[in-house]
Amino acid sequence: MIPKSHNDEHNAPLVIAIDGPAASGKSTIGEAVARRFGFLYFDTGAMYRAVTQAALARHIPVEDEAQVTRLAETLHIDVTPPTVADGRQYTVLVEGEDVTWELRSPAVDDHVSVVSAYPGVRAAMLIQQRRIGLAGRVVMVGRDIGTVVMPEAPLKIYLDASPEERARRRYRELVQKQQDVDYDAVLASMKMRDAIDSGRETAPLRAAADAVTIQTDGMSIEQVVEAVAELARSRLHLDPDRERHPS
Ligand code: CDP
């Protein structure tokens, strides 16, 4: 039997939308759930990061909305399965150049929310994101997947955690990558990004009315994955016998 890509009842594409603030666990949970069901994992934040990194590399001031928007409209961004086994979740190519790790720099962290608040930048990314979503069998993570990008998704999750818990997670991640960081700076940068992401006019960060919110403080990764998988099985009518479990 060919695995289906759409929900038979409503003919909605099989999409699991995961939104939430920085370091709420979207990427870890999203990737694990995608692997479990054999879905594509698509991190939409990588696209906003790619535009930001390209602007910084080209010395385009991020405050220059017109120039940044033009860049977003013309930039060739490819997000592919990992091309190098170095712990990456995917590879990002900008104009054919591998920028995957550059996208995680503190400079990109500090400027990405300004770039992603520009309506023209969002419009350019939306077209590409919907194309991928409509193909189905995808776990999409971001800030506005359930509200704007794929409002027809049969399952929407809003992952949350306190700012301190999220800053601890991001801090640990950066220390593991041998980056020289300070917890207070990580917390401040994250709070700043949250404020811009939630306060912007176009597609602000918020849970869709029909999203299931999971407050993840004190929950293990496995517990969150199980909770999402359980919802996915029932909402998307997925066959438990076809699931892949980590060995
Ligand atoms: O990994 P983390 O949650 O820290 O960030 P990310 O998901 O890579 O997103 C980086 C930034 O891109 C966010 O702070 C938002 O400003 C923006 N973003 C967005 O506006 N809409 C999305 N669907 C995804 C990300």
Tab-separated table of N, CA and C and ligand atoms in Angstrom, residues 21-23 26 43-46 48-49 104 112-113 116 122 142-145 170 193 197 200, ligand 1:
chain	number	residue	atom	x	y	z
A	21	PRO	N	7.893	29.234	21.153
A	21	PRO	CA	9.008	30.176	21.259
A	21	PRO	C	10.366	29.477	21.151
A	22	ALA	N	11.419	30.290	21.143
A	22	ALA	CA	12.793	29.774	20.995
A	22	ALA	C	13.096	28.734	22.072
A	23	ALA	N	13.764	27.680	21.648
A	23	ALA	CA	14.254	26.624	22.546
A	23	ALA	C	13.144	25.952	23.358
A	26	LYS	N	11.044	22.546	19.803
A	26	LYS	CA	10.402	22.268	18.517
A	26	LYS	C	11.260	21.382	17.618
A	43	ASP	N	12.115	22.585	9.140
A	43	ASP	CA	12.277	23.666	10.115
A	43	ASP	C	12.220	25.001	9.368
A	44	THR	N	11.081	25.687	9.482
A	44	THR	CA	10.913	26.918	8.704
A	44	THR	C	11.803	28.053	9.218
A	45	GLY	N	12.220	27.953	10.496
A	45	GLY	CA	13.115	28.976	11.046
A	45	GLY	C	14.419	29.054	10.261
A	46	ALA	N	14.841	27.918	9.705
A	46	ALA	CA	16.096	27.889	8.940
A	46	ALA	C	16.028	28.859	7.761
A	48	TYR	N	14.307	31.777	7.608
A	48	TYR	CA	14.485	33.156	8.085
A	48	TYR	C	15.937	33.380	8.501
A	49	ARG	N	16.534	32.338	9.072
A	49	ARG	CA	17.946	32.441	9.439
A	49	ARG	C	18.820	32.585	8.191
A	104	ARG	N	23.446	29.255	12.939
A	104	ARG	CA	23.268	29.141	14.393
A	104	ARG	C	24.128	30.141	15.157
A	112	VAL	N	17.709	37.850	13.573
A	112	VAL	CA	16.697	37.131	12.779
A	112	VAL	C	15.272	37.630	13.043
A	113	SER	N	14.978	38.058	14.254
A	113	SER	CA	13.598	38.468	14.530
A	113	SER	C	13.235	39.780	13.846
A	116	SER	N	12.612	38.626	10.209
A	116	SER	CA	11.395	37.817	10.015
A	116	SER	C	10.127	38.615	10.281
A	122	ARG	N	8.250	37.609	4.875
A	122	ARG	CA	7.356	36.504	5.223
A	122	ARG	C	6.581	36.018	3.997
A	142	GLY	N	7.874	25.986	13.497
A	142	GLY	CA	8.107	27.414	13.319
A	142	GLY	C	7.376	28.242	14.352
A	143	ARG	N	6.859	29.379	13.911
A	143	ARG	CA	6.137	30.281	14.813
A	143	ARG	C	4.685	30.471	14.377
A	144	ASP	N	4.430	30.274	13.087
A	144	ASP	CA	3.110	30.617	12.520
A	144	ASP	C	2.594	29.513	11.611
A	145	ILE	N	3.028	28.278	11.865
A	145	ILE	CA	2.614	27.190	10.966
A	145	ILE	C	1.123	26.912	11.144
A	170	ARG	N	19.048	26.193	25.727
A	170	ARG	CA	19.852	26.798	24.654
A	170	ARG	C	21.305	26.966	25.103
A	193	ARG	N	14.064	38.207	21.516
A	193	ARG	CA	13.504	37.574	20.325
A	193	ARG	C	12.019	37.222	20.550
A	197	ASP	N	8.978	38.524	18.277
A	197	ASP	CA	8.186	37.500	17.571
A	197	ASP	C	6.706	37.555	17.973
A	200	ARG	N	5.033	41.350	16.799
A	200	ARG	CA	4.958	41.864	15.428
A	200	ARG	C	3.543	41.774	14.870
B	1	CDP	O1	15.555	27.415	17.190
B	1	CDP	P1	14.845	28.645	17.648
B	1	CDP	O2	13.481	28.382	18.167
B	1	CDP	O3	15.674	29.491	18.575
B	1	CDP	O4	14.684	29.596	16.407
B	1	CDP	P2	14.152	29.253	14.957
B	1	CDP	O5	12.976	28.345	15.018
B	1	CDP	O6	15.307	28.852	14.114
B	1	CDP	O7	13.606	30.669	14.458
B	1	CDP	C1	14.438	31.773	14.373
B	1	CDP	C2	13.592	33.026	14.186
B	1	CDP	O8	12.929	32.978	12.923
B	1	CDP	C3	12.479	33.224	15.211
B	1	CDP	O9	12.913	33.896	16.376
B	1	CDP	C4	11.472	34.052	14.415
B	1	CDP	O10	11.823	35.405	14.432
B	1	CDP	C5	11.641	33.555	12.997
B	1	CDP	N1	10.617	32.585	12.569
B	1	CDP	C6	9.395	33.066	12.162
B	1	CDP	O11	9.163	34.264	12.229
B	1	CDP	N2	8.447	32.233	11.657
B	1	CDP	C7	8.683	30.912	11.592
B	1	CDP	N3	7.732	30.113	11.078
B	1	CDP	C8	9.908	30.385	12.022
B	1	CDP	C9	10.864	31.245	12.530
